[in-house]
């Protein structure tokens, strides 16, 4: 199956006082129809920027898409006229954000906000749009949807608000849904409900999902495929189970082993956590070599001079590391 | 009262509201009869969803919110009844590390002055020695001592949390209350701070009260764990017993909700029984068990009679009618 959304060699630069920051550096990603793709990484790695590029929402200036292409079903989005992007945003590609309180308008009823999205994209009456809003609220599991549609955001809990955001995002039956840290602000019990909801909706509607997160647990739970990002680069990608059970890049390995995972059978022994030494580099001060080299325990002279390319290790599992054989062997 | 417990909390209650200018207003039962103790040099974790009262409990222990009823003792000193100047002086023995390293440091103060301020206020050491003490504290939390002249915005989130730790350590406290100290940090930085906290505890014999919603972190760091729901402790046990053998349906649901970052051999994803709905409001509390409305195994009795927190064997406390049989 060919890709529904295809990002090729995308480069995005931000002009800052400290110099040029390359926030995305030759990022390539494919999203197939009906799949869930996870993008993981720490703050500032470029995962949200990737999402904003697809939506055509890179703040410009200071941001600028320098080169590359983003194709949605064969149509180039980077050169698409503004009017076309307005149709794409919310209609074909829609997005849910981390903080449901700040992304809902506090002075409008949630039903009106969902109906507004529908009215913008479809030629239907206000009454029908309202009916669609109530239908969507039912679909995302909000009790008494007809009543809740008349509620204001502050009258709903965090989990309910995120459900409203999901209802709004799916109200125009998009083909791609981008979820940017959709559960970070929520309690674990509510997070579990939202994961189940996303999975069910994905199976029912066939919408492809890009799930942006820093939580490997969320990836294991939802994603079919994963891309790991570091300092604007994709450094490893592959099927979820390959990445989780057999990570190859030193950064991916560090990222997985530094989290204290909940163990159902804990013992008295409590080793210290693995640390990734140092800090994420400043994007204005990246050198010629691998961005991870300054923190990498396996670095060799070549890492400091040459940027590693993504290379296939098995199946669709690719990794960008000069010393991958050595890293895996130790 | 045992000598070994640094912190003892008895039947702590914190209620908010109740009065509005000329009429009665609703009472929020934020903390409603909580008792626990933390042995010297150990860590007690308090977990629960937002609104469970875990942060209010922490603030009440430090007398940062008015205590409605109950008793808090730190090193056998009754904190809950201390008055102004005595309380201020006692504060050097218990300090706090906050969740958000961005808003808990004054942006207009140099970080060295932020760490020095508790020394000045508590008049610790000779004024001329204090700069050196600040530099020592910086080294202790893994910051270069030349950084004292910088401002908070020149630091990353992890470094700021180190400054927050240095400030808390400045008065050589025995108890440090940590309210979600790593939840605003990236995972790699989180590991660095958690390791630092453990090292400091070993070196200085610190006692931690650790508030968190992240069960993985709590399991890693804490010796004892208390699970809170709507202002009450529903289960409390040592780390191994609680995670290996959870008793209360709420604890079980909480543990089941945590996504596991591992792939199972059979490649299937675990089906779990999700906890439905949100916690009820702490204003109109249910009559019986507070969890009954969301409990997958609630019986008639649960909606009428609140269960008591009982020892289920080996000091593992839980409050649930189902465990009586």
XYZ file of C-alpha atoms in Angstrom, chain A residues 1-324:
324
model
C 0.000 0.000 0.000
C 1.370 3.425 -0.834
C 1.679 6.074 1.822
C -1.219 8.339 2.673
C 1.071 11.010 4.033
C 4.639 11.179 2.915
C 7.233 13.555 4.368
C 10.516 13.668 2.429
C 13.781 15.296 3.520
C 11.975 18.033 5.378
C 14.230 20.814 6.639
C 12.830 23.548 8.871
C 14.934 26.440 10.156
C 14.197 29.002 12.832
C 16.067 32.259 12.883
C 16.995 33.098 16.467
C 19.171 35.708 18.097
C 21.755 33.018 18.762
C 21.863 32.072 15.092
C 20.082 29.677 12.822
C 18.408 26.735 14.554
C 17.703 23.751 12.325
C 14.704 22.262 14.146
C 14.060 19.595 11.523
C 16.943 18.117 9.595
C 16.085 15.922 6.612
C 13.133 14.300 8.287
C 11.452 11.590 6.220
C 8.339 9.767 7.358
C 5.583 7.725 5.748
C 2.144 7.234 7.206
C 0.036 4.474 5.722
C -3.722 4.383 5.578
C -5.221 3.278 8.899
C -1.996 2.905 10.857
C -0.859 4.474 14.117
C 2.608 5.972 13.932
C 4.312 7.085 17.124
C 6.921 9.829 17.244
C 8.960 9.875 20.468
C 11.641 12.133 21.814
C 12.406 14.712 24.475
C 11.370 18.363 24.469
C 12.947 20.233 21.612
C 13.659 17.163 19.477
C 11.341 18.368 16.726
C 8.370 16.052 17.180
C 5.820 18.844 17.506
C 7.491 20.789 14.701
C 6.974 17.811 12.408
C 3.273 17.912 13.217
C 3.016 21.661 12.740
C 4.749 21.412 9.352
C 2.119 18.968 8.151
C -0.611 21.341 9.287
C 1.150 24.290 7.635
C 1.304 25.988 11.009
C 5.027 26.710 11.386
C 5.098 30.283 12.727
C 6.742 32.312 9.994
C 8.791 34.357 10.718
C 10.913 33.212 12.559
C 10.323 29.714 11.192
C 10.774 28.666 7.595
C 10.418 25.423 5.685
C 13.765 25.433 3.878
C 13.401 22.359 1.737
C 11.712 19.005 1.400
C 8.192 17.926 0.598
C 5.038 16.859 2.357
C 2.609 14.923 0.200
C -0.895 14.015 1.239
C -2.274 11.350 -1.063
C 0.061 12.599 -3.799
C -0.791 16.262 -3.309
C 2.052 18.588 -2.305
C 1.081 20.532 0.824
C 4.102 22.823 1.145
C 3.261 24.694 -2.050
C -0.522 24.431 -1.705
C -2.381 27.772 -1.686
C -3.728 29.074 1.623
C -7.325 28.392 0.639
C -6.499 24.749 -0.005
C -4.631 24.457 3.315
C -7.740 25.757 5.074
C -9.683 22.858 3.587
C -6.962 20.384 4.537
C -6.658 21.585 8.125
C -9.507 20.122 10.129
C -11.036 18.556 7.023
C -8.450 16.003 5.934
C -5.747 16.364 8.581
C -6.773 17.370 12.072
C -4.937 17.725 15.314
C -5.496 17.367 19.047
C -3.269 19.160 21.480
C -1.729 18.446 24.855
C -3.655 20.868 26.996
C -7.386 20.559 26.382
C -8.235 23.603 28.481
C -6.195 26.083 26.489
C -7.210 24.674 23.131
C -10.938 25.061 23.752
C -12.509 28.498 23.661
C -13.754 29.213 27.196
C -16.651 31.478 26.142
C -18.418 29.140 23.714
C -20.436 26.007 24.391
C -18.505 22.892 23.392
C -21.307 21.822 21.014
C -21.013 25.125 19.155
C -17.262 24.714 18.865
C -17.625 21.274 17.303
C -20.448 22.490 15.027
C -18.288 25.415 13.902
C -15.637 23.021 12.647
C -18.265 21.079 10.708
C -19.831 24.226 9.222
C -16.437 25.403 7.976
C -15.807 22.246 6.042
C -19.189 20.985 4.957
C -22.171 22.560 3.298
C -24.832 21.690 5.869
C -27.380 23.550 7.968
C -26.664 24.761 11.480
C -29.164 22.296 12.902
C -27.441 19.405 11.132
C -24.056 20.601 12.316
C -25.355 20.689 15.900
C -26.763 17.187 15.453
C -23.345 16.065 14.208
C -21.724 17.624 17.286
C -24.036 15.650 19.575
C -23.407 12.496 17.545
C -19.641 12.980 17.869
C -19.933 13.524 21.617
C -21.843 10.252 21.846
C -19.111 8.544 19.865
C -16.326 9.692 22.194
C -18.231 8.325 25.179
C -19.523 11.446 26.842
C -22.564 10.652 28.995
C -25.711 12.668 28.231
C -24.216 14.147 25.055
C -27.217 16.354 24.240
C -26.898 18.049 27.625
C -23.091 18.220 27.657
C -23.055 19.818 24.198
C -24.497 22.897 25.893
C -21.796 22.955 28.555
C -18.891 25.390 28.632
C -15.354 23.965 28.806
C -14.898 24.923 32.479
C -17.873 22.762 33.398
C -16.092 19.640 32.155
C -13.246 17.640 33.691
C -9.872 17.300 31.981
C -10.714 13.912 30.530
C -14.065 15.145 29.237
C -12.389 18.152 27.606
C -9.910 15.913 25.846
C -12.842 13.817 24.622
C -14.428 16.999 23.277
C -11.160 17.821 21.473
C -11.140 14.350 19.942
C -14.797 14.726 18.918
C -13.977 18.053 17.284
C -10.943 16.673 15.492
C -12.900 13.723 14.121
C -16.097 15.640 13.321
C -15.167 16.134 9.644
C -14.015 12.543 9.243
C -10.347 13.371 8.627
C -8.035 10.824 7.069
C -5.126 11.776 9.317
C -5.328 12.644 12.994
C -2.283 14.134 14.690
C -2.351 13.718 18.464
C 0.319 15.853 20.153
C 0.871 14.488 23.679
C -2.886 13.968 24.075
C -2.711 12.497 27.569
C 0.249 14.229 29.198
C -1.963 16.542 31.243
C -4.287 13.727 32.373
C -4.335 11.207 35.214
C -3.282 7.641 34.385
C -6.792 6.272 34.776
C -8.161 8.892 32.379
C -5.185 8.373 30.083
C -6.108 4.703 29.822
C -9.670 5.679 28.858
C -8.398 8.051 26.147
C -6.046 5.376 24.729
C -8.894 2.892 24.519
C -11.074 5.519 22.867
C -8.426 6.375 20.260
C -7.913 2.691 19.477
C -11.647 2.043 19.096
C -12.197 5.103 16.932
C -9.216 4.227 14.797
C -10.575 0.738 14.164
C -14.039 2.076 13.434
C -13.170 4.987 11.150
C -9.843 3.837 9.719
C -8.297 7.248 10.364
C -4.507 7.120 10.365
C -3.014 8.545 13.553
C 0.304 10.218 14.246
C 0.837 10.014 17.983
C 3.438 12.388 19.388
C 4.672 11.557 22.863
C 7.647 11.325 25.186
C 6.212 8.228 26.861
C 7.425 4.837 25.645
C 4.507 3.278 27.526
C 2.024 5.170 25.380
C 3.882 3.975 22.287
C 3.782 0.340 23.402
C 0.095 0.738 24.054
C -0.966 2.326 20.774
C 1.537 2.578 17.962
C 2.135 0.132 15.112
C 5.342 1.876 14.109
C 7.672 4.289 15.891
C 10.099 7.005 14.874
C 12.561 8.222 17.519
C 13.740 11.810 17.159
C 16.773 13.589 18.565
C 17.788 17.209 17.900
C 15.747 17.485 14.718
C 16.773 14.135 13.265
C 14.987 10.841 13.066
C 17.580 8.499 14.512
C 15.693 5.215 14.588
C 12.442 3.883 13.205
C 10.694 0.576 12.848
C 7.893 -1.577 14.147
C 6.969 -0.893 17.759
C 7.928 -4.303 19.033
C 11.328 -4.204 17.321
C 12.123 -0.782 18.719
C 11.018 -1.701 22.240
C 12.543 -5.143 22.467
C 15.597 -4.563 20.305
C 16.546 -0.870 20.282
C 19.753 -0.217 18.344
C 20.605 3.455 18.645
C 22.421 4.382 21.877
C 19.893 7.185 22.441
C 16.863 4.914 22.023
C 18.480 2.413 24.374
C 19.108 5.161 26.910
C 15.592 6.508 26.559
C 14.041 3.114 27.244
C 16.314 2.153 30.130
C 16.264 5.475 32.004
C 12.553 5.268 32.810
C 11.625 3.499 36.037
C 9.118 1.026 34.640
C 6.412 -0.289 36.880
C 7.284 -3.847 37.821
C 4.489 -6.210 38.848
C 6.965 -8.245 40.808
C 9.371 -5.861 42.532
C 12.346 -7.112 44.527
C 14.400 -5.650 47.336
C 17.108 -4.792 44.875
C 16.885 -1.287 43.520
C 19.714 -0.354 41.203
C 20.219 3.278 40.292
C 18.566 4.325 37.038
C 20.561 4.415 33.854
C 21.365 7.970 32.988
C 21.975 9.564 29.631
C 24.806 11.866 30.629
C 24.719 15.537 29.736
C 21.952 17.594 28.192
C 20.195 17.971 24.861
C 22.405 20.173 22.645
C 21.379 23.640 21.610
C 20.062 23.535 18.052
C 22.103 26.599 17.125
C 25.341 24.874 18.054
C 25.090 21.570 16.233
C 28.348 20.542 14.620
C 29.110 18.459 11.552
C 28.822 15.085 13.185
C 26.154 13.012 14.887
C 24.025 15.239 17.151
C 24.110 12.624 19.906
C 27.915 12.187 19.845
C 28.700 14.530 22.783
C 26.530 12.375 25.076
C 27.218 9.009 23.507
C 29.232 6.442 25.461
C 30.195 4.657 22.231
C 31.419 7.609 20.172
C 34.395 7.250 17.843
C 36.235 9.942 15.835
C 33.976 9.386 12.815
C 30.892 10.331 14.895
C 32.251 13.823 15.469
C 32.887 14.544 11.812
C 30.215 12.806 9.795
C 26.484 12.679 10.250
C 25.261 9.090 10.179
C 22.561 8.208 7.629
C 19.521 6.064 8.357
C 20.369 2.519 7.390
C 18.270 -0.596 7.358
C 19.093 -3.207 9.989
C 16.213 -5.632 9.411
C 12.830 -5.398 7.712
C 11.633 -1.812 8.146
C 13.855 -1.246 11.188
C 16.351 1.526 10.364
C 18.878 3.318 12.499
C 21.281 6.236 12.081
C 24.457 5.270 13.929
C 28.022 4.677 12.718
C 28.766 2.052 15.336
C 25.511 0.189 15.481
